[in-house]
Coordinates of N, CA and C in Angstrom, one line a residue:
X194 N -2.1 -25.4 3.2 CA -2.8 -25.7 2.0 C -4.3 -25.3 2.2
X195 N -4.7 -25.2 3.3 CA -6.4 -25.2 4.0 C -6.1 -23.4 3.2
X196 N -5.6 -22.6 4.0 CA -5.7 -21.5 4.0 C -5.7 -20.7 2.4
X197 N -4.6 -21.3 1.6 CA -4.4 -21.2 0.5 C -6.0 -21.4 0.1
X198 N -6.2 -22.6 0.1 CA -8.7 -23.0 -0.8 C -8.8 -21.8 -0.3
X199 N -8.8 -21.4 1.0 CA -9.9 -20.5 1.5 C -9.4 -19.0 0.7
X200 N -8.5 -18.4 0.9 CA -8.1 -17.4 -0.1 C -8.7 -17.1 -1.0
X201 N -8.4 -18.8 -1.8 CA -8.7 -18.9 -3.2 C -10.4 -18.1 -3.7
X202 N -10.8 -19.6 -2.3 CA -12.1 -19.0 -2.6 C -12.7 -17.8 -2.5
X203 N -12.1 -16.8 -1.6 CA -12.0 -15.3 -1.1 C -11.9 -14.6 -2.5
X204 N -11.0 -14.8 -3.3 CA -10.8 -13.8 -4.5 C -11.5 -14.6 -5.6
X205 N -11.9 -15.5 -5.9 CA -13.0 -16.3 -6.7 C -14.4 -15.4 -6.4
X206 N -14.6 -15.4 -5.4 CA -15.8 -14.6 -4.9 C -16.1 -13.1 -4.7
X207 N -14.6 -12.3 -5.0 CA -14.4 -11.1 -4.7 C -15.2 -10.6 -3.6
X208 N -14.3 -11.3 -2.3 CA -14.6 -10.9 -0.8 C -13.0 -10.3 -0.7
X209 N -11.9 -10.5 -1.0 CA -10.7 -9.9 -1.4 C -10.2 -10.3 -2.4
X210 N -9.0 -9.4 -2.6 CA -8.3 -8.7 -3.3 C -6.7 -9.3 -2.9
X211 N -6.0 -10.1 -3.8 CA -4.5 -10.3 -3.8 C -3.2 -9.8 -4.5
X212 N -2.8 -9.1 -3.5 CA -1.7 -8.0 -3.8 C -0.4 -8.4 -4.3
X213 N 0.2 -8.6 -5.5 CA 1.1 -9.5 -5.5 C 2.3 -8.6 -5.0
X214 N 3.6 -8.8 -5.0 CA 4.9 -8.1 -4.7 C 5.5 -7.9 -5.6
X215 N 6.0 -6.1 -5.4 CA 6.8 -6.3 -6.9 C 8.2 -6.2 -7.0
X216 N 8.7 -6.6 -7.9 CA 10.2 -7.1 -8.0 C 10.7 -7.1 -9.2
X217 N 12.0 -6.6 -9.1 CA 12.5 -6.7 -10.7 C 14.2 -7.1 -10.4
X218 N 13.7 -8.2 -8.9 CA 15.8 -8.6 -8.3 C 15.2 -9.4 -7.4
X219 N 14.8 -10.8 -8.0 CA 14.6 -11.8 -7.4 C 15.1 -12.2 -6.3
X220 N 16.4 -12.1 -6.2 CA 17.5 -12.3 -5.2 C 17.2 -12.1 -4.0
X221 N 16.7 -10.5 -3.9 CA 16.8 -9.7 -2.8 C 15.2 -9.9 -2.0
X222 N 14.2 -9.5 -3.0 CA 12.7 -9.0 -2.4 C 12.0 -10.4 -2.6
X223 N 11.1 -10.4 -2.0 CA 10.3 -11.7 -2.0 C 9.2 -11.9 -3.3
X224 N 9.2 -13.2 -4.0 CA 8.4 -12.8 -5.4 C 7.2 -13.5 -5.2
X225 N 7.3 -14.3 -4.1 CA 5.7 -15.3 -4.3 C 4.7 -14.9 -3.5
X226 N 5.1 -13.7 -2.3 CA 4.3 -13.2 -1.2 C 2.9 -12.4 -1.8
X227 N 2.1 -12.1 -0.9 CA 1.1 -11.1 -1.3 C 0.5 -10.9 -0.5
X228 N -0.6 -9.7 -0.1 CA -1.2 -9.2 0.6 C -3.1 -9.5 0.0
X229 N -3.7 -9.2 1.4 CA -5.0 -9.5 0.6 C -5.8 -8.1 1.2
X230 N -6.6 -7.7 0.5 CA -7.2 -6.7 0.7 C -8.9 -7.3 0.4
X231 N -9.8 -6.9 1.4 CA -11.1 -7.3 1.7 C -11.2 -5.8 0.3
X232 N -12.5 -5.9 -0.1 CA -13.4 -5.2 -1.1 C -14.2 -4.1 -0.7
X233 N -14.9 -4.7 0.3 CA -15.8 -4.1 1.5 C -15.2 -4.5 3.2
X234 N -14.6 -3.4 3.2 CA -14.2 -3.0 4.7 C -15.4 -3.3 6.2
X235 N -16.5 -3.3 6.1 CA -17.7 -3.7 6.4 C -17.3 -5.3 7.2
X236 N -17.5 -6.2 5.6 CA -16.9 -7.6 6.2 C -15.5 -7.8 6.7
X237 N -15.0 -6.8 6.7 CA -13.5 -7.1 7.3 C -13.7 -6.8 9.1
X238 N -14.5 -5.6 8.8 CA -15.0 -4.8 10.6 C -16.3 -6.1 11.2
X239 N -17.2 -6.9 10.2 CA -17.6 -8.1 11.5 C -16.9 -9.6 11.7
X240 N -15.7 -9.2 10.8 CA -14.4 -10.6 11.2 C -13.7 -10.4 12.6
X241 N -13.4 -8.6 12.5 CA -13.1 -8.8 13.7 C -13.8 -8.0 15.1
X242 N -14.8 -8.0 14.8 CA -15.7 -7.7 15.6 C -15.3 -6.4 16.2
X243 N -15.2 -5.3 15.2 CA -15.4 -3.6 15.5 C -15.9 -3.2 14.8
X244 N -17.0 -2.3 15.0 CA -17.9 -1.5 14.3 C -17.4 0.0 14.9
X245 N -15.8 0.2 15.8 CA -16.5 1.8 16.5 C -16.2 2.6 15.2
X246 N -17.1 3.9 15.4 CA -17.2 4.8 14.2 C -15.9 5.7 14.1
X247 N -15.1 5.8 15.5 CA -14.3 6.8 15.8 C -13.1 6.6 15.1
X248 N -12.5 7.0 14.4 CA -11.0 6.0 13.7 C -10.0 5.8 14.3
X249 N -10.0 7.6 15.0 CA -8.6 7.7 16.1 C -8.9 6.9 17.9
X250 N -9.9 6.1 17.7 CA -10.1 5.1 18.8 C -9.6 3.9 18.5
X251 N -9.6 3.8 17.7 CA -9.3 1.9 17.1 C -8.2 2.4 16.6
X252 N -7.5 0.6 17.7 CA -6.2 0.2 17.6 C -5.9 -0.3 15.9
X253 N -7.1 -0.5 14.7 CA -6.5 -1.4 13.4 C -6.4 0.4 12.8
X254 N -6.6 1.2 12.9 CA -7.0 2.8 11.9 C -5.9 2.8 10.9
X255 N -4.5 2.1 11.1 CA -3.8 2.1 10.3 C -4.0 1.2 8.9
X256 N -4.3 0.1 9.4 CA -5.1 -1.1 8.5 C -5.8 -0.5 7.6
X257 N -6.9 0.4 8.2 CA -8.6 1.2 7.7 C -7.6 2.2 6.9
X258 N -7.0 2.4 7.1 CA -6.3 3.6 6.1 C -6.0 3.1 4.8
X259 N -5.0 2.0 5.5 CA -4.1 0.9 3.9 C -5.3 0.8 3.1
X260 N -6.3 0.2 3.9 CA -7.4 0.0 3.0 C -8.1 0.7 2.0
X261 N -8.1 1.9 2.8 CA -9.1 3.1 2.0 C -8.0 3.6 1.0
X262 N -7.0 3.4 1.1 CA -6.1 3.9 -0.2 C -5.9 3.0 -1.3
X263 N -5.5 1.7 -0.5 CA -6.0 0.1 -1.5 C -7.1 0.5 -2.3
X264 N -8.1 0.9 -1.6 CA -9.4 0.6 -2.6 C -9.5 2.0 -3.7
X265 N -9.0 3.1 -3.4 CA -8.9 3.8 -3.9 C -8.0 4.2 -5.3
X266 N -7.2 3.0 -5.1 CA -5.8 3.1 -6.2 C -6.4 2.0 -6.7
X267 N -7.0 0.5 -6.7 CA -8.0 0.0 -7.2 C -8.7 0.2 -8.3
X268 N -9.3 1.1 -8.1 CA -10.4 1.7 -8.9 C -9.3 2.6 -10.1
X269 N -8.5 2.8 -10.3 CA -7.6 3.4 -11.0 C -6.7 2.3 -11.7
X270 N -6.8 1.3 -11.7 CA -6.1 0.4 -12.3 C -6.7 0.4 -14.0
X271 N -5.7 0.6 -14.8 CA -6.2 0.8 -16.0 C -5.0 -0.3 -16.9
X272 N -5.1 -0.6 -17.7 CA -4.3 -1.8 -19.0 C -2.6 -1.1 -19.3
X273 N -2.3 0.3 -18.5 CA -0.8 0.5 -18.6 C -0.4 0.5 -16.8
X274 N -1.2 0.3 -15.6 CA -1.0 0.5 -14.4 C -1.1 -0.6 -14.2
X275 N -0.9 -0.8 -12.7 CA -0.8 -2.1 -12.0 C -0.4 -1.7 -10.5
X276 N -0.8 -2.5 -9.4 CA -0.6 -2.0 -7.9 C 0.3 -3.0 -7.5
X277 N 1.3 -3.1 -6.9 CA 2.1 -4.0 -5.8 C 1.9 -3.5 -4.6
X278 N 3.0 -4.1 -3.8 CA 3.4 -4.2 -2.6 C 5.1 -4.4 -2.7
X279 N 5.7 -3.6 -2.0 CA 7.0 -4.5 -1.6 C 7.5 -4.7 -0.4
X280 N 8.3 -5.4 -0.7 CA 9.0 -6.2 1.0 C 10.3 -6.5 0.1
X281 N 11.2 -6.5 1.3 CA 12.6 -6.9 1.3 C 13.0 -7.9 2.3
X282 N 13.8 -8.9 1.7 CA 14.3 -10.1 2.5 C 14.6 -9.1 4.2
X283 N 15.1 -8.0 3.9 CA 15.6 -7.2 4.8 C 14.4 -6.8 6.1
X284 N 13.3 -7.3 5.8 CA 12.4 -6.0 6.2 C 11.7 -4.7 5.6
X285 N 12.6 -4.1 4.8 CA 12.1 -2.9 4.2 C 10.8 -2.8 3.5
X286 N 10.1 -1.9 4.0 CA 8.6 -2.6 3.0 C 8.0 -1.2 2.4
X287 N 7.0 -0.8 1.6 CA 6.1 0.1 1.3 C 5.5 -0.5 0.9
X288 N 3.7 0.1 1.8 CA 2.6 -0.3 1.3 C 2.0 -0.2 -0.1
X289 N 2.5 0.5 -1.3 CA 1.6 0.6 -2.6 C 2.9 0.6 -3.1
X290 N 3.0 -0.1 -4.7 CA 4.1 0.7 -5.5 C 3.1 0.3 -6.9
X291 N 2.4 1.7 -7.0 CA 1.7 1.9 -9.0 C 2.8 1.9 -9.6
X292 N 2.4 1.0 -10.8 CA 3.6 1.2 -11.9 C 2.4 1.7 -13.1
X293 N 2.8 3.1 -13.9 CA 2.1 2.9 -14.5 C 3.2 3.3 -16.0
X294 N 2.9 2.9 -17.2 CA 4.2 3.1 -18.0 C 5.5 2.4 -17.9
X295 N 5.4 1.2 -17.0 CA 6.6 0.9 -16.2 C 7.4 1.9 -15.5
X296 N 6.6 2.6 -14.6 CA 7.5 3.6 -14.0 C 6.8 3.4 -12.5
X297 N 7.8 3.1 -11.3 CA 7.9 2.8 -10.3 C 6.8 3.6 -9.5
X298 N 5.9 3.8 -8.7 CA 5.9 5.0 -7.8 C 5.4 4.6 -6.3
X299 N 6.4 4.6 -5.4 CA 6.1 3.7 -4.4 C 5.1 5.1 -3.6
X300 N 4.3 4.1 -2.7 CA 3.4 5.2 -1.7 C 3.4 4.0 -0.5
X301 N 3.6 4.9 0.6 CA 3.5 5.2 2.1 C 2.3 5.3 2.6
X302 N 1.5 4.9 3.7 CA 0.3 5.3 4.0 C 0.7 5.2 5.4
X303 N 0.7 6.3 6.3 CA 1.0 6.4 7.8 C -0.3 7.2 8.5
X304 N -1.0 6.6 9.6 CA -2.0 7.4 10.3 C -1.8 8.1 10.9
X305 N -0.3 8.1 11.8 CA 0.4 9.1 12.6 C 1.8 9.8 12.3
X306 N 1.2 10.6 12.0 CA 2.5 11.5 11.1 C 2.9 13.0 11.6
X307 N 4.2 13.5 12.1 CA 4.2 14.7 12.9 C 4.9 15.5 12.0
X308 N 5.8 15.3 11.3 CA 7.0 15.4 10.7 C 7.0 15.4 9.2
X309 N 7.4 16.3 8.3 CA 8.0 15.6 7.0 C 9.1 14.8 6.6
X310 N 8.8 13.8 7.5 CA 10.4 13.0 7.2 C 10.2 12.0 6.3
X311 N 10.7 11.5 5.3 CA 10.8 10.7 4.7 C 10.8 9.3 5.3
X312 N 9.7 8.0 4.9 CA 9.6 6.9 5.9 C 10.8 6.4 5.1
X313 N 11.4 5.3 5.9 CA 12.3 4.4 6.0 C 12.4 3.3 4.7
X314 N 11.1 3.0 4.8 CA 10.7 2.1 3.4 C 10.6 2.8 2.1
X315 N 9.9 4.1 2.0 CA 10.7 4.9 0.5 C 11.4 5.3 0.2
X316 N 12.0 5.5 1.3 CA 14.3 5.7 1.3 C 14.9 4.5 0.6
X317 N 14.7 3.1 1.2 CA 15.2 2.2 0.6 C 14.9 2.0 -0.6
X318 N 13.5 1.6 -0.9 CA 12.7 1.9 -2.3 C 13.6 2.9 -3.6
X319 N 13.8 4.2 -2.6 CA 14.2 5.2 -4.2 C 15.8 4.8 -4.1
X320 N 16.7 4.1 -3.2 CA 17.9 4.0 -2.9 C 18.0 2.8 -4.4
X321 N 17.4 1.9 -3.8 CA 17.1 0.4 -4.9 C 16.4 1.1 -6.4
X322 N 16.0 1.9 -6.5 CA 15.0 1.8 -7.5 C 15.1 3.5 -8.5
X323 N 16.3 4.1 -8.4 CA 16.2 5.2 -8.7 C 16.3 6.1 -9.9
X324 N 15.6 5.1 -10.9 CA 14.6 6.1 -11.5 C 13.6 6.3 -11.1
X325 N 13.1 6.0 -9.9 CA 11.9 6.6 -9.5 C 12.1 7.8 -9.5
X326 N 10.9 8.5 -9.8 CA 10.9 10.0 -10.4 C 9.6 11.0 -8.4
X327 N 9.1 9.9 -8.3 CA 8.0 10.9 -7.5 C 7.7 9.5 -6.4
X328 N 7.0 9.9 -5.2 CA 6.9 9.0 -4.2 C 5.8 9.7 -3.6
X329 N 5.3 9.2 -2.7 CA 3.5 9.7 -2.1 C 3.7 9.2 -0.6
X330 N 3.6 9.9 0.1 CA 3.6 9.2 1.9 C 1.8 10.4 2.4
X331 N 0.9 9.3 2.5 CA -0.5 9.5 2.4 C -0.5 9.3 4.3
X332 N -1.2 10.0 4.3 CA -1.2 10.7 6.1 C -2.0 11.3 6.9
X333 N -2.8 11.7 7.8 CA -3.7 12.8 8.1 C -3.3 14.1 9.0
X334 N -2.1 13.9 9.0 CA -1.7 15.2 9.6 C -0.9 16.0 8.3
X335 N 0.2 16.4 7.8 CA 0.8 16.6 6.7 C 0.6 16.8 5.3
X336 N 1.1 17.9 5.2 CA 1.0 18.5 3.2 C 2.3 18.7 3.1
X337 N 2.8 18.5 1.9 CA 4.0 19.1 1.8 C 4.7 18.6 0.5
X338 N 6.4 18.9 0.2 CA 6.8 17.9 -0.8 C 8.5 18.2 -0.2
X339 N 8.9 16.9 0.2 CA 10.9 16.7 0.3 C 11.4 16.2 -1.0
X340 N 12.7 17.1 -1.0 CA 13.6 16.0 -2.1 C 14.2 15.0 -1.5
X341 N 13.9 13.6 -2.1 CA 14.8 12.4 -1.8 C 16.0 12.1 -2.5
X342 N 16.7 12.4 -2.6 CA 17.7 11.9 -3.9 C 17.4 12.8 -5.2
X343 N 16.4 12.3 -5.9 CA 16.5 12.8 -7.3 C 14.6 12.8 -7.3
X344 N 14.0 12.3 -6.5 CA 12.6 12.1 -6.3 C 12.1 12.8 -5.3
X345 N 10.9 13.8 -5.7 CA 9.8 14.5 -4.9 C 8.9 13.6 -4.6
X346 N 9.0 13.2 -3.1 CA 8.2 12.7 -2.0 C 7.4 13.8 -1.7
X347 N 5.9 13.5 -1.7 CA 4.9 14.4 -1.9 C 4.0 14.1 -0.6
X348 N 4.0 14.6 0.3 CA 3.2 14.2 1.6 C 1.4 15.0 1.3
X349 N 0.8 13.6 1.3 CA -1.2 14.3 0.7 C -1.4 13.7 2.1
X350 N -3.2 14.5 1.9 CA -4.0 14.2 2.7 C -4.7 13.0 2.9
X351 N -5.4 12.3 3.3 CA -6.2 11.2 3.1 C -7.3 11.8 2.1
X352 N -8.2 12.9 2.5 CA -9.0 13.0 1.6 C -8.5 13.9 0.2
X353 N -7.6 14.0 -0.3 CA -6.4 13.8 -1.6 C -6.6 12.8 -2.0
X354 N -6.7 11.8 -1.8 CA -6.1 9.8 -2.3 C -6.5 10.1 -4.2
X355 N -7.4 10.9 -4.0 CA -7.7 10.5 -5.6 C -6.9 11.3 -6.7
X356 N -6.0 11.9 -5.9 CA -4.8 12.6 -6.7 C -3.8 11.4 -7.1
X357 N -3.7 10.5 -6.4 CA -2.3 9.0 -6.9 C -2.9 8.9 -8.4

């Protein structure tokens, strides 16, 4: 309950951001969960006490990633879009899913990426969800685009983000 005020207070104040989960099968995926996303990454780096500049030094770069795409798809939220998260009772997860039009579009955000393979969580995602038409796995090694099923999985750059 403590932690819940403090949240609260958190996005009352816009020091974060609460990510709800999206679901359209109660059943399966989780409906009350959410993610929080800090605003300024700044106060997130003196919570936990790293300032190094280097990205591919620091053990969170993955985190700094979610984030910088978080804040980037953020700013693009307009009165037909909306941002989730999803999770599955299963485990299965993707970090972003924009719906804009009511139309699905899950995205991936991996810091270490060698391969165009399709991650595990937008496999499930387009398996469950297949009108999805297009899918995004955001990366710093990889360009490219696989067919999934019926959906072009589009492998961008980090400095791309403003293409979602």
């Amino acid at each position: 309950r403590t932690i819940e005020n403090y949240l609260t207070i958190l996005e009352q104040t816009y020091v974060c951001y609460p990510l709800p989960s999206f679901s359209t099968n109660v059943g399966n995926e989780l409906k009350k969960s959410r993610k929080y996303f800090f605003y300024d990454l700044g106060i997130r780096n003196a919570i936990v006490k790293n300032f190094e500049s280097d990205l591919e030094k620091r053990k969170d770069k993955g985190v700094l990633y979610e984030s910088l795409v978080f804040l980037e798809l953020l700013q693009k939220v307009s009165p037909n879009t909306s941002i989730y998260f999803w999770r599955t009772r299963q485990k299965a997860e993707v970090d972003f899913v924009k719906v804009t039009n009511r139309q699905p579009i899950p995205i991936e955000v991996k810091s270490g990426l060698s391969d165009l393979l399709v991650p595990d969580g937008i496999k499930t995602f387009l398996n469950r969800y297949p009108d999805a038409k297009v899918g995004y796995v955001v990366n710093n090694r990889q360009r490219g685009e696989v067919i999934y099923k019926k959906a072009a999985v589009k492998f961008i750059h980090f400095s791309d983000i403003d293409t979602l």
